[in-house]
mmCIF file of C-alpha atoms and ligand atoms in Angstrom:
data_model
loop_
_atom_site.group_PDB
_atom_site.id
_atom_site.type_symbol
_atom_site.label_atom_id
_atom_site.label_comp_id
_atom_site.label_asym_id
_atom_site.label_seq_id
_atom_site.Cartn_x
_atom_site.Cartn_y
_atom_site.Cartn_z
ATOM 1 C CA MET A 1 -60.303 -27.409 16.396
ATOM 2 C CA ASP A 2 -60.093 -31.057 17.443
ATOM 3 C CA LYS A 3 -56.982 -32.924 18.503
ATOM 4 C CA LYS A 4 -56.280 -34.287 15.048
ATOM 5 C CA ALA A 5 -56.391 -30.867 13.381
ATOM 6 C CA LEU A 6 -54.247 -29.413 16.168
ATOM 7 C CA SER A 7 -51.684 -32.191 15.803
ATOM 8 C CA GLU A 8 -51.398 -31.492 12.090
ATOM 9 C CA LYS A 9 -51.106 -27.788 12.731
ATOM 10 C CA SER A 10 -48.359 -28.361 15.283
ATOM 11 C CA LYS A 11 -46.410 -30.447 12.787
ATOM 12 C CA LEU A 12 -46.514 -27.576 10.289
ATOM 13 C CA GLN A 13 -45.424 -24.993 12.865
ATOM 14 C CA LEU A 14 -42.557 -27.135 14.108
ATOM 15 C CA GLN A 15 -41.489 -27.708 10.520
ATOM 16 C CA VAL A 16 -41.128 -23.947 10.018
ATOM 17 C CA LEU A 17 -39.361 -23.317 13.337
ATOM 18 C CA CYS A 18 -36.962 -26.265 13.397
ATOM 19 C CA SER A 19 -36.467 -27.316 9.760
ATOM 20 C CA GLU A 20 -36.946 -24.187 7.624
ATOM 21 C CA ILE A 21 -35.455 -21.819 10.225
ATOM 22 C CA GLY A 22 -33.473 -24.306 12.342
ATOM 23 C CA GLU A 23 -30.965 -23.285 15.040
ATOM 24 C CA ARG A 24 -32.235 -20.048 16.609
ATOM 25 C CA ARG A 25 -29.310 -18.875 18.718
ATOM 26 C CA VAL A 26 -29.822 -15.434 20.242
ATOM 27 C CA GLY A 27 -28.516 -12.655 17.975
ATOM 28 C CA SER A 28 -28.615 -14.702 14.765
ATOM 29 C CA ASP A 29 -30.656 -13.930 11.639
ATOM 30 C CA ALA A 30 -32.533 -17.173 12.172
ATOM 31 C CA ASN A 31 -33.514 -16.066 15.679
ATOM 32 C CA ARG A 32 -34.938 -12.804 14.275
ATOM 33 C CA LYS A 33 -36.732 -14.742 11.517
ATOM 34 C CA ALA A 34 -38.289 -16.962 14.161
ATOM 35 C CA THR A 35 -39.563 -14.067 16.290
ATOM 36 C CA ALA A 36 -40.911 -12.255 13.198
ATOM 37 C CA TYR A 37 -42.675 -15.428 12.052
ATOM 38 C CA THR A 38 -44.163 -16.060 15.477
ATOM 39 C CA GLU A 39 -45.382 -12.490 15.758
ATOM 40 C CA SER A 40 -47.051 -12.686 12.330
ATOM 41 C CA GLN A 41 -48.817 -15.919 13.341
ATOM 42 C CA LEU A 42 -50.061 -14.372 16.599
ATOM 43 C CA LYS A 43 -51.364 -11.348 14.683
ATOM 44 C CA GLU A 44 -53.079 -13.596 12.195
ATOM 45 C CA SER A 45 -54.960 -15.185 15.085
ATOM 46 C CA GLY A 46 -56.214 -11.726 16.055
ATOM 47 C CA TRP A 47 -53.931 -10.945 18.993
ATOM 48 C CA GLN A 48 -52.358 -7.556 19.676
ATOM 49 C CA THR A 49 -48.609 -7.871 19.634
ATOM 50 C CA GLU A 50 -45.685 -5.889 20.947
ATOM 51 C CA THR A 51 -41.975 -6.511 20.399
ATOM 52 C CA THR A 52 -39.087 -5.365 22.564
ATOM 53 C CA GLY A 53 -35.549 -5.108 21.175
ATOM 54 C CA LEU A 54 -32.728 -6.637 23.215
ATOM 55 C CA SER A 55 -29.037 -5.728 22.851
ATOM 56 C CA VAL A 56 -27.208 -9.031 22.620
ATOM 57 C CA ILE A 57 -24.105 -10.507 21.052
ATOM 58 C CA ASP A 58 -24.018 -13.125 18.374
ATOM 59 C CA TRP A 59 -21.001 -15.400 18.435
ATOM 60 C CA GLN A 60 -19.105 -17.340 15.809
ATOM 61 C CA THR A 61 -15.972 -19.434 15.637
ATOM 62 C CA ASP A 62 -13.835 -20.843 12.851
ATOM 63 C CA GLY A 63 -12.476 -23.457 15.206
ATOM 64 C CA ALA A 64 -9.708 -23.852 17.762
ATOM 65 C CA ALA A 65 -6.375 -25.699 17.940
ATOM 66 C CA LEU A 66 -3.994 -26.606 20.752
ATOM 67 C CA THR A 67 -0.492 -27.911 20.083
ATOM 68 C CA CYS A 68 2.517 -28.900 22.158
ATOM 69 C CA HIS A 69 5.807 -30.076 20.632
ATOM 70 C CA GLY A 70 4.029 -30.690 17.321
ATOM 71 C CA LEU A 71 1.303 -32.801 18.976
ATOM 72 C CA SER A 72 -2.331 -31.711 18.501
ATOM 73 C CA PHE A 73 -5.113 -31.882 21.055
ATOM 74 C CA GLU A 74 -8.792 -31.620 20.136
ATOM 75 C CA VAL A 75 -10.321 -28.446 21.582
ATOM 76 C CA PHE A 76 -13.422 -26.333 20.905
ATOM 77 C CA SER A 77 -13.913 -22.581 21.387
ATOM 78 C CA SER A 78 -16.077 -22.017 24.474
ATOM 79 C CA GLN A 79 -19.374 -20.488 23.364
ATOM 80 C CA TYR A 80 -19.362 -16.665 23.697
ATOM 81 C CA SER A 81 -15.657 -16.634 24.659
ATOM 82 C CA LEU A 82 -13.240 -14.157 23.080
ATOM 83 C CA GLY A 83 -10.820 -15.652 20.568
ATOM 84 C CA CYS A 84 -7.056 -15.849 21.131
ATOM 85 C CA LEU A 85 -3.662 -16.692 19.627
ATOM 86 C CA VAL A 86 -1.303 -17.335 22.543
ATOM 87 C CA GLU A 87 1.755 -19.315 23.559
ATOM 88 C CA GLY A 88 2.760 -20.031 27.124
ATOM 89 C CA GLU A 89 3.573 -22.468 29.893
ATOM 90 C CA LEU A 90 0.877 -25.022 30.645
ATOM 91 C CA LEU A 91 -0.284 -25.236 34.252
ATOM 92 C CA ALA A 92 -2.817 -27.819 35.457
ATOM 93 C CA ILE A 93 -5.301 -27.069 38.219
ATOM 94 C CA ASN A 94 -7.958 -29.421 39.583
ATOM 95 C CA THR A 95 -9.167 -27.768 42.817
ATOM 96 C CA VAL A 96 -10.037 -24.290 44.042
ATOM 97 C CA THR A 97 -7.537 -24.694 46.894
ATOM 98 C CA LEU A 98 -4.739 -25.285 44.396
ATOM 99 C CA LEU A 99 -5.932 -22.341 42.273
ATOM 100 C CA GLU A 100 -5.838 -20.073 45.338
ATOM 101 C CA LYS A 101 -2.178 -20.744 45.999
ATOM 102 C CA THR A 102 -0.886 -20.861 42.419
ATOM 103 C CA ASP A 103 0.464 -17.939 40.399
ATOM 104 C CA ILE A 104 -1.296 -18.305 37.050
ATOM 105 C CA GLN A 105 -0.260 -14.977 35.523
ATOM 106 C CA ASP A 106 0.539 -15.323 31.800
ATOM 107 C CA LYS A 107 0.104 -19.099 31.990
ATOM 108 C CA ILE A 108 -2.218 -21.264 29.913
ATOM 109 C CA VAL A 109 -4.255 -23.046 32.553
ATOM 110 C CA LEU A 110 -5.740 -26.521 32.171
ATOM 111 C CA LEU A 111 -8.781 -26.851 34.449
ATOM 112 C CA TYR A 112 -9.675 -30.522 34.982
ATOM 113 C CA GLY A 113 -11.213 -32.898 37.516
ATOM 114 C CA GLU A 114 -13.112 -31.562 40.524
ATOM 115 C CA ILE A 115 -12.903 -27.879 39.535
ATOM 116 C CA ALA A 116 -14.400 -28.656 36.099
ATOM 117 C CA THR A 117 -17.350 -30.895 36.995
ATOM 118 C CA GLN A 118 -20.159 -28.346 36.750
ATOM 119 C CA GLN A 119 -20.839 -25.608 34.211
ATOM 120 C CA ILE A 120 -20.035 -22.243 35.808
ATOM 121 C CA ALA A 121 -22.959 -19.836 36.054
ATOM 122 C CA PRO A 122 -22.416 -16.791 33.800
ATOM 123 C CA LYS A 123 -21.127 -13.758 35.726
ATOM 124 C CA HIS A 124 -24.319 -11.778 35.337
ATOM 125 C CA PHE A 125 -26.839 -14.619 35.280
ATOM 126 C CA PRO A 126 -29.657 -13.345 37.468
ATOM 127 C CA PHE A 127 -31.509 -16.547 38.389
ATOM 128 C CA TRP A 128 -28.832 -18.938 39.590
ATOM 129 C CA ASN A 129 -25.391 -17.896 40.706
ATOM 130 C CA PRO A 130 -23.724 -19.937 43.452
ATOM 131 C CA GLU A 131 -21.104 -18.151 45.514
ATOM 132 C CA ALA A 132 -18.542 -20.838 44.680
ATOM 133 C CA HIS A 133 -18.928 -19.983 40.972
ATOM 134 C CA GLN A 134 -18.492 -16.256 41.534
ATOM 135 C CA GLN A 135 -15.411 -17.017 43.639
ATOM 136 C CA LEU A 136 -13.899 -19.186 40.891
ATOM 137 C CA ILE A 137 -14.509 -16.450 38.304
ATOM 138 C CA SER A 138 -12.850 -13.786 40.410
ATOM 139 C CA LEU A 139 -9.849 -15.997 41.274
ATOM 140 C CA LEU A 140 -9.308 -16.543 37.556
ATOM 141 C CA GLU A 141 -9.820 -12.886 36.620
ATOM 142 C CA ASN A 142 -7.462 -11.698 39.341
ATOM 143 C CA GLY A 143 -4.871 -14.287 38.278
ATOM 144 C CA HIS A 144 -4.580 -12.934 34.705
ATOM 145 C CA PRO A 145 -3.835 -16.163 32.823
ATOM 146 C CA LYS A 146 -3.383 -15.999 29.035
ATOM 147 C CA ALA A 147 -6.135 -18.520 28.390
ATOM 148 C CA LEU A 148 -8.049 -21.464 29.875
ATOM 149 C CA VAL A 149 -8.337 -25.029 28.612
ATOM 150 C CA CYS A 150 -11.236 -26.826 30.303
ATOM 151 C CA ALA A 151 -11.457 -30.628 30.295
ATOM 152 C CA THR A 152 -15.018 -31.681 31.111
ATOM 153 C CA ALA A 153 -16.976 -34.890 31.606
ATOM 154 C CA ARG A 154 -20.694 -35.473 31.024
ATOM 155 C CA ASN A 155 -23.069 -33.484 33.237
ATOM 156 C CA SER A 156 -26.645 -33.540 31.898
ATOM 157 C CA ALA A 157 -28.049 -31.704 34.901
ATOM 158 C CA THR A 158 -26.258 -28.443 34.123
ATOM 159 C CA ALA A 159 -25.250 -28.804 30.475
ATOM 160 C CA GLY A 160 -28.140 -30.721 28.889
ATOM 161 C CA GLY A 161 -26.959 -33.651 26.793
ATOM 162 C CA VAL A 162 -23.746 -31.958 25.670
ATOM 163 C CA TYR A 163 -20.381 -33.748 26.045
ATOM 164 C CA PRO A 164 -17.833 -32.368 26.453
ATOM 165 C CA PHE A 165 -19.533 -29.215 27.735
ATOM 166 C CA PRO A 166 -18.068 -25.703 27.823
ATOM 167 C CA LEU A 167 -17.157 -24.977 31.452
ATOM 168 C CA PHE A 168 -17.680 -21.291 30.662
ATOM 169 C CA GLU A 169 -20.427 -20.082 28.350
ATOM 170 C CA ASP A 170 -20.336 -16.430 29.192
ATOM 171 C CA GLY A 171 -20.089 -13.336 26.992
ATOM 172 C CA ASP A 172 -19.218 -11.248 30.063
ATOM 173 C CA PHE A 173 -16.167 -13.333 31.046
ATOM 174 C CA ASP A 174 -13.158 -12.069 29.086
ATOM 175 C CA ILE A 175 -10.441 -14.696 29.631
ATOM 176 C CA PRO A 176 -10.300 -16.633 26.333
ATOM 177 C CA SER A 177 -11.218 -20.266 26.851
ATOM 178 C CA VAL A 178 -11.584 -23.555 25.016
ATOM 179 C CA PHE A 179 -12.917 -26.910 26.204
ATOM 180 C CA MET A 180 -12.033 -30.553 25.528
ATOM 181 C CA LYS A 181 -13.064 -34.066 26.487
ATOM 182 C CA GLU A 182 -11.967 -35.315 29.887
ATOM 183 C CA THR A 183 -9.938 -38.048 28.176
ATOM 184 C CA GLU A 184 -8.122 -35.490 26.005
ATOM 185 C CA GLY A 185 -7.404 -33.547 29.196
ATOM 186 C CA GLU A 186 -5.733 -36.624 30.692
ATOM 187 C CA ARG A 187 -3.469 -36.782 27.633
ATOM 188 C CA LEU A 188 -2.614 -33.095 27.933
ATOM 189 C CA LEU A 189 -1.857 -33.422 31.654
ATOM 190 C CA ALA A 190 1.423 -35.143 30.782
ATOM 191 C CA TYR A 191 2.654 -31.856 29.235
ATOM 192 C CA THR A 192 2.281 -29.685 32.335
ATOM 193 C CA GLY A 193 5.202 -27.236 32.547
ATOM 194 C CA GLN A 194 5.819 -27.365 28.781
ATOM 195 C CA THR A 195 5.097 -24.583 26.282
ATOM 196 C CA VAL A 196 1.779 -24.930 24.446
ATOM 197 C CA LYS A 197 0.216 -22.913 21.621
ATOM 198 C CA LEU A 198 -3.485 -22.138 21.625
ATOM 199 C CA ALA A 199 -5.543 -20.571 18.831
ATOM 200 C CA SER A 200 -9.281 -19.970 19.059
ATOM 201 C CA LYS A 201 -10.876 -18.174 16.116
ATOM 202 C CA ALA A 202 -13.935 -16.918 17.963
ATOM 203 C CA THR A 203 -15.608 -13.514 17.636
ATOM 204 C CA ARG A 204 -18.362 -11.631 19.428
ATOM 205 C CA ILE A 205 -20.711 -9.568 17.229
ATOM 206 C CA PRO A 206 -23.128 -6.934 18.650
ATOM 207 C CA GLU A 207 -26.678 -7.769 17.482
ATOM 208 C CA THR A 208 -30.352 -7.396 18.309
ATOM 209 C CA ALA A 209 -32.920 -9.993 19.352
ATOM 210 C CA PHE A 210 -36.584 -9.581 20.288
ATOM 211 C CA ASN A 211 -39.155 -10.600 22.867
ATOM 212 C CA VAL A 212 -42.690 -10.825 21.513
ATOM 213 C CA ILE A 213 -45.763 -10.328 23.687
ATOM 214 C CA ALA A 214 -49.337 -10.934 22.477
ATOM 215 C CA ARG A 215 -52.411 -9.842 24.433
ATOM 216 C CA ARG A 216 -56.154 -10.441 24.471
ATOM 217 C CA GLY A 217 -59.007 -9.635 26.793
ATOM 218 C CA ASN A 218 -60.127 -6.205 27.919
ATOM 219 C CA ASN A 219 -60.364 -6.379 31.651
ATOM 220 C CA PRO A 220 -57.532 -3.977 32.442
ATOM 221 C CA THR A 221 -58.072 -4.055 36.204
ATOM 222 C CA GLY A 222 -58.173 -7.828 36.544
ATOM 223 C CA LYS A 223 -55.231 -10.088 37.194
ATOM 224 C CA ARG A 224 -53.833 -11.612 34.054
ATOM 225 C CA ILE A 225 -52.581 -15.043 33.059
ATOM 226 C CA VAL A 226 -49.099 -15.073 31.539
ATOM 227 C CA ILE A 227 -48.259 -18.021 29.289
ATOM 228 C CA THR A 228 -44.597 -18.276 28.307
ATOM 229 C CA ALA A 229 -42.204 -20.248 26.101
ATOM 230 C CA HIS A 230 -38.655 -19.463 24.999
ATOM 231 C CA ILE A 231 -37.918 -19.334 21.281
ATOM 232 C CA ASP A 232 -34.082 -19.364 21.346
ATOM 233 C CA THR A 233 -31.904 -22.447 21.081
ATOM 234 C CA LYS A 234 -28.389 -23.306 22.080
ATOM 235 C CA ILE A 235 -25.776 -23.172 19.313
ATOM 236 C CA GLY A 236 -25.761 -26.326 17.161
ATOM 237 C CA THR A 237 -29.285 -27.613 17.724
ATOM 238 C CA PRO A 238 -32.586 -27.168 15.850
ATOM 239 C CA GLY A 239 -34.276 -27.119 19.268
ATOM 240 C CA ALA A 240 -37.455 -29.123 18.621
ATOM 241 C CA ILE A 241 -38.320 -30.213 22.167
ATOM 242 C CA ASP A 242 -36.241 -27.334 23.587
ATOM 243 C CA ASN A 243 -38.255 -25.375 22.727
ATOM 244 C CA GLY A 244 -39.912 -25.393 19.290
ATOM 245 C CA THR A 245 -42.802 -27.341 20.791
ATOM 246 C CA GLY A 246 -43.270 -24.682 23.510
ATOM 247 C CA ILE A 247 -43.645 -21.949 20.869
ATOM 248 C CA THR A 248 -45.950 -24.259 18.903
ATOM 249 C CA VAL A 249 -48.188 -24.695 21.969
ATOM 250 C CA LEU A 250 -48.345 -20.880 22.303
ATOM 251 C CA LEU A 251 -49.396 -20.598 18.646
ATOM 252 C CA LEU A 252 -52.039 -23.326 19.041
ATOM 253 C CA LEU A 253 -53.366 -21.537 22.138
ATOM 254 C CA ALA A 254 -53.539 -18.258 20.206
ATOM 255 C CA GLU A 255 -55.933 -19.999 17.808
ATOM 256 C CA LEU A 256 -57.860 -21.985 20.414
ATOM 257 C CA LEU A 257 -58.544 -18.938 22.559
ATOM 258 C CA LYS A 258 -59.095 -16.359 19.842
ATOM 259 C CA ASP A 259 -62.910 -16.434 20.018
ATOM 260 C CA ASP A 260 -63.144 -16.886 23.800
ATOM 261 C CA ALA A 261 -64.112 -14.126 26.196
ATOM 262 C CA PRO A 262 -61.855 -15.204 29.059
ATOM 263 C CA ASN A 263 -62.492 -13.984 32.588
ATOM 264 C CA TYR A 264 -58.858 -12.976 32.837
ATOM 265 C CA PRO A 265 -56.773 -11.090 30.284
ATOM 266 C CA ILE A 266 -54.221 -13.377 28.695
ATOM 267 C CA GLU A 267 -50.660 -12.558 27.765
ATOM 268 C CA LEU A 268 -48.614 -14.882 25.554
ATOM 269 C CA VAL A 269 -44.891 -14.224 25.958
ATOM 270 C CA VAL A 270 -42.248 -15.396 23.489
ATOM 271 C CA PHE A 271 -39.061 -15.148 25.545
ATOM 272 C CA ASN A 272 -35.642 -14.773 23.974
ATOM 273 C CA GLY A 273 -32.670 -15.917 26.018
ATOM 274 C CA GLU A 274 -33.496 -18.928 28.184
ATOM 275 C CA ASP A 275 -30.609 -20.818 26.602
ATOM 276 C CA TYR A 276 -28.270 -17.792 26.428
ATOM 277 C CA TYR A 277 -25.758 -16.665 29.032
ATOM 278 C CA GLY A 278 -27.389 -13.428 30.145
ATOM 279 C CA ALA A 279 -31.108 -14.357 29.824
ATOM 280 C CA PRO A 280 -31.658 -10.918 28.185
ATOM 281 C CA GLY A 281 -35.355 -11.363 27.352
ATOM 282 C CA GLN A 282 -36.187 -12.524 30.854
ATOM 283 C CA VAL A 283 -34.198 -9.706 32.476
ATOM 284 C CA LYS A 284 -35.952 -7.166 30.232
ATOM 285 C CA TYR A 285 -39.391 -8.557 31.129
ATOM 286 C CA ILE A 286 -38.610 -8.253 34.858
ATOM 287 C CA GLU A 287 -37.447 -4.647 34.329
ATOM 288 C CA GLN A 288 -40.564 -3.784 32.355
ATOM 289 C CA HIS A 289 -42.861 -5.217 35.034
ATOM 290 C CA ALA A 290 -40.939 -4.230 38.164
ATOM 291 C CA GLY A 291 -43.328 -3.814 41.089
ATOM 292 C CA ARG A 292 -46.254 -5.148 39.045
ATOM 293 C CA PHE A 293 -45.882 -8.909 39.357
ATOM 294 C CA GLY A 294 -48.797 -8.792 41.797
ATOM 295 C CA ASP A 295 -51.021 -8.256 38.715
ATOM 296 C CA ILE A 296 -50.256 -11.779 37.520
ATOM 297 C CA LEU A 297 -52.665 -14.530 38.580
ATOM 298 C CA LEU A 298 -50.282 -17.231 37.464
ATOM 299 C CA ASN A 299 -47.641 -18.178 34.915
ATOM 300 C CA ILE A 300 -47.893 -21.218 32.691
ATOM 301 C CA ASN A 301 -44.517 -22.032 31.123
ATOM 302 C CA ILE A 302 -43.997 -24.623 28.399
ATOM 303 C CA ASP A 303 -40.509 -26.073 27.911
ATOM 304 C CA GLY A 304 -39.523 -29.567 26.806
ATOM 305 C CA ALA A 305 -43.063 -30.630 25.833
ATOM 306 C CA GLY A 306 -44.101 -33.213 23.239
ATOM 307 C CA TYR A 307 -41.432 -35.919 23.582
ATOM 308 C CA LYS A 308 -42.400 -39.127 21.781
ATOM 309 C CA GLU A 309 -42.024 -41.357 24.874
ATOM 310 C CA GLY A 310 -44.399 -41.039 27.828
ATOM 311 C CA LEU A 311 -47.138 -38.504 28.525
ATOM 312 C CA SER A 312 -47.169 -34.751 29.199
ATOM 313 C CA CYS A 313 -46.703 -33.378 32.703
ATOM 314 C CA PHE A 314 -48.288 -30.323 34.293
ATOM 315 C CA SER A 315 -46.305 -29.419 37.430
ATOM 316 C CA PRO A 316 -48.085 -27.002 39.789
ATOM 317 C CA ILE A 317 -45.685 -24.906 41.889
ATOM 318 C CA GLY A 318 -47.027 -22.704 44.675
ATOM 319 C CA LEU A 319 -50.615 -22.736 43.356
ATOM 320 C CA PRO A 320 -53.311 -21.429 45.730
ATOM 321 C CA GLU A 321 -56.034 -23.956 46.532
ATOM 322 C CA ASP A 322 -58.659 -22.756 44.032
ATOM 323 C CA LEU A 323 -56.235 -22.883 41.091
ATOM 324 C CA SER A 324 -54.930 -26.235 42.253
ATOM 325 C CA ASP A 325 -58.502 -27.645 42.418
ATOM 326 C CA THR A 326 -59.165 -26.386 38.897
ATOM 327 C CA LEU A 327 -55.966 -27.985 37.617
ATOM 328 C CA HIS A 328 -56.903 -31.319 39.214
ATOM 329 C CA GLU A 329 -60.305 -31.147 37.524
ATOM 330 C CA VAL A 330 -58.577 -30.659 34.142
ATOM 331 C CA LEU A 331 -56.197 -33.541 34.800
ATOM 332 C CA ARG A 332 -59.091 -35.837 35.801
ATOM 333 C CA GLU A 333 -60.872 -35.075 32.544
ATOM 334 C CA ALA A 334 -57.722 -35.554 30.445
ATOM 335 C CA PRO A 335 -55.989 -38.798 31.483
ATOM 336 C CA GLU A 336 -53.322 -38.172 28.821
ATOM 337 C CA LEU A 337 -52.030 -35.333 31.056
ATOM 338 C CA ILE A 338 -50.447 -36.142 34.391
ATOM 339 C CA GLU A 339 -49.405 -34.132 37.395
ATOM 340 C CA GLY A 340 -45.627 -33.731 37.599
ATOM 341 C CA LYS A 341 -43.334 -32.905 40.476
ATOM 342 C CA PRO A 342 -41.883 -29.384 40.643
ATOM 343 C CA TRP A 343 -38.772 -28.576 38.611
ATOM 344 C CA TYR A 344 -37.014 -25.258 38.238
ATOM 345 C CA GLN A 345 -34.795 -25.180 35.099
ATOM 346 C CA GLY A 346 -37.133 -22.962 33.102
ATOM 347 C CA ASP A 347 -38.666 -19.520 32.773
ATOM 348 C CA HIS A 348 -41.401 -20.257 35.331
ATOM 349 C CA SER A 349 -38.656 -19.824 37.979
ATOM 350 C CA LEU A 350 -38.535 -16.122 37.134
ATOM 351 C CA PHE A 351 -42.226 -15.816 38.073
ATOM 352 C CA LEU A 352 -41.830 -17.971 41.188
ATOM 353 C CA GLN A 353 -38.970 -15.715 42.344
ATOM 354 C CA GLN A 354 -41.310 -12.724 41.923
ATOM 355 C CA GLY A 355 -43.938 -14.408 44.081
ATOM 356 C CA CYS A 356 -46.284 -15.651 41.305
ATOM 357 C CA PRO A 357 -47.557 -19.241 41.291
ATOM 358 C CA ALA A 358 -46.798 -21.275 38.178
ATOM 359 C CA ILE A 359 -47.592 -24.393 36.206
ATOM 360 C CA ALA A 360 -44.633 -25.859 34.296
ATOM 361 C CA VAL A 361 -45.583 -27.951 31.267
ATOM 362 C CA THR A 362 -43.117 -30.507 29.922
ATOM 363 C CA SER A 363 -42.716 -34.174 28.984
ATOM 364 C CA GLN A 364 -42.852 -36.807 31.704
ATOM 365 C CA TRP A 365 -39.770 -38.372 30.141
ATOM 366 C CA PHE A 366 -37.715 -35.211 30.718
ATOM 367 C CA ILE A 367 -38.655 -34.903 34.364
ATOM 368 C CA GLU A 368 -37.641 -38.516 34.876
ATOM 369 C CA ASN A 369 -34.397 -38.215 32.883
ATOM 370 C CA MET A 370 -33.298 -34.639 33.589
ATOM 371 C CA GLU A 371 -30.017 -35.785 35.170
ATOM 372 C CA CYS A 372 -28.975 -38.235 32.454
ATOM 373 C CA GLN A 373 -30.641 -37.357 29.129
ATOM 374 C CA GLU A 374 -28.448 -36.776 26.075
ATOM 375 C CA ILE A 375 -30.861 -34.894 23.826
ATOM 376 C CA THR A 376 -31.465 -31.256 24.714
ATOM 377 C CA HIS A 377 -28.862 -28.732 23.522
ATOM 378 C CA THR A 378 -27.567 -31.285 20.972
ATOM 379 C CA PRO A 379 -28.204 -31.915 17.239
ATOM 380 C CA LYS A 380 -30.435 -34.848 18.302
ATOM 381 C CA ASP A 381 -33.222 -32.473 19.353
ATOM 382 C CA THR A 382 -35.089 -32.663 16.013
ATOM 383 C CA PRO A 383 -38.784 -32.920 15.046
ATOM 384 C CA GLY A 384 -38.208 -36.674 14.716
ATOM 385 C CA ILE A 385 -38.411 -37.061 18.505
ATOM 386 C CA VAL A 386 -41.735 -35.207 18.773
ATOM 387 C CA ASP A 387 -45.193 -36.768 19.074
ATOM 388 C CA TYR A 388 -47.545 -34.114 17.693
ATOM 389 C CA GLU A 389 -50.520 -35.511 19.612
ATOM 390 C CA ARG A 390 -48.677 -34.761 22.854
ATOM 391 C CA VAL A 391 -48.153 -31.166 21.661
ATOM 392 C CA ALA A 392 -51.862 -30.804 20.839
ATOM 393 C CA GLU A 393 -52.818 -32.304 24.227
ATOM 394 C CA CYS A 394 -50.727 -29.710 26.062
ATOM 395 C CA ALA A 395 -52.495 -26.875 24.212
ATOM 396 C CA LEU A 396 -55.943 -28.427 24.814
ATOM 397 C CA GLY A 397 -55.173 -28.946 28.511
ATOM 398 C CA ILE A 398 -54.026 -25.355 29.019
ATOM 399 C CA ALA A 399 -57.065 -24.018 27.119
ATOM 400 C CA ALA A 400 -59.402 -26.195 29.238
ATOM 401 C CA PHE A 401 -57.761 -24.916 32.418
ATOM 402 C CA ILE A 402 -58.137 -21.264 31.362
ATOM 403 C CA ARG A 403 -61.798 -21.759 30.413
ATOM 404 C CA LYS A 404 -62.571 -23.110 33.879
ATOM 405 C CA LEU A 405 -61.117 -20.076 35.692
HETATM 406 ZN ZN1 ZN B 501 -35.616 -24.832 27.268
#
C-alpha cells in the first residue's frame, strides 16, 4: 500500500474510533466496542489475537453543586470520586505545613494555591508516585474531612489541556471531592469558617475492559518486537491524537506487515488504561510477563501522533548501537520523520522501567508544546486536528525500521 492509500485508510479508521465510537473511557460500552472493533480488524489482517479482561470501574456524574448562604459556586465532580451530600464548616488550606497542623475532621476543606498546583498521582499508580503526593493523601485520609473542594489553575504538564483540572482523579481515594476554577476558589475563600453545602452526584460502577494483543511470526525462541498504543481516552474527549491515531498506526502496521516474514516475532499491543487512574491494562501486562521482559528486543510506542502542524518524531530511548544505527538509516531515507528528544509520559516508560529500550513515536508539535498545549484530554482533540499523511508516514517508518532488522 502506498502513502496515499494508507492515508485514506487511516481516515476511515479514525472516523470509526473517534466519530462513530467517540469517547472511550475505561469501563464504558464505547471502550469495549473500540477494543472489539480493533480486535476484529487485526484478525482480518491475519493476526492471531488474544484478549485479557480487566476489572475496572466506570464512573458517572449528574453534576455537583456548592452553596453558602444561598450563593452558588461552580464545581465539578472529580473524576472517579465518590459522590456526597454534606454540610459543614469550610476550612481553607494552601500548604502542606498548614494541613499538618490543622484539625480537618468533619470539615469541608478548600484546597487552593500551592497545595493544589499539580495533579496528585493516584494512590496505586505504579509508574509515577512522588513521596510528597503519598504524604498529602495520607494526611487527608487520616484527617477525616467530610469532603474536599479543590481550586486549580492550568497545568498542561500533568493534566493535559484541561482547566480547571481535577486535583484528584483516583478511584482508590475515598474522600469525596469536587474541583473548581482558581478564580472561583478565590471567591469561596471569603466564606472560610461559614457553613457550606456540597452535593456531588457521582457514582462508581464495577465494569470490565480489555487489552488486546495480536501476534505474528513463528520464531518462538527469538526476541520479539512489541509495538504498543493505548485505546482509552479521558472522560469528555473523542481522543483523536490521544490516541486514536496510535491505534490507527497499529492497524495500518497489521496490514503492512501481514505478508512479511520478519526476522523477529512481532506483538501488537492495544493497551487499556493509559489515561485511567490505575493503568489496569499496563499493570496486567507487567504481571503477565513478569521475569520475561528480557525476551523483548525493543518497544515502539505510539501516542500523540499525526498532529496537523509539524512533522512526526521518533524518539529513541536507551537503544543499543545497532538499533540506533538502523533507526538513523530509516530517518535519513524518510525526511518527513525526525529524531525527537526523549519524553516519558507514555506506555514506553513501562518498558524502559523493565530494562527494555524503546522508540516513542509522536508529533513534533507535542514534544515542543507538552508544557503548554490545550488540546489533549479536552473536547478539542478531534479528527479535525489530524493530518492523515503524518499518520501514514509513522506506519511506513515503523514498517521500514522493522524490515531492516
Ligand atoms: Zn496518550
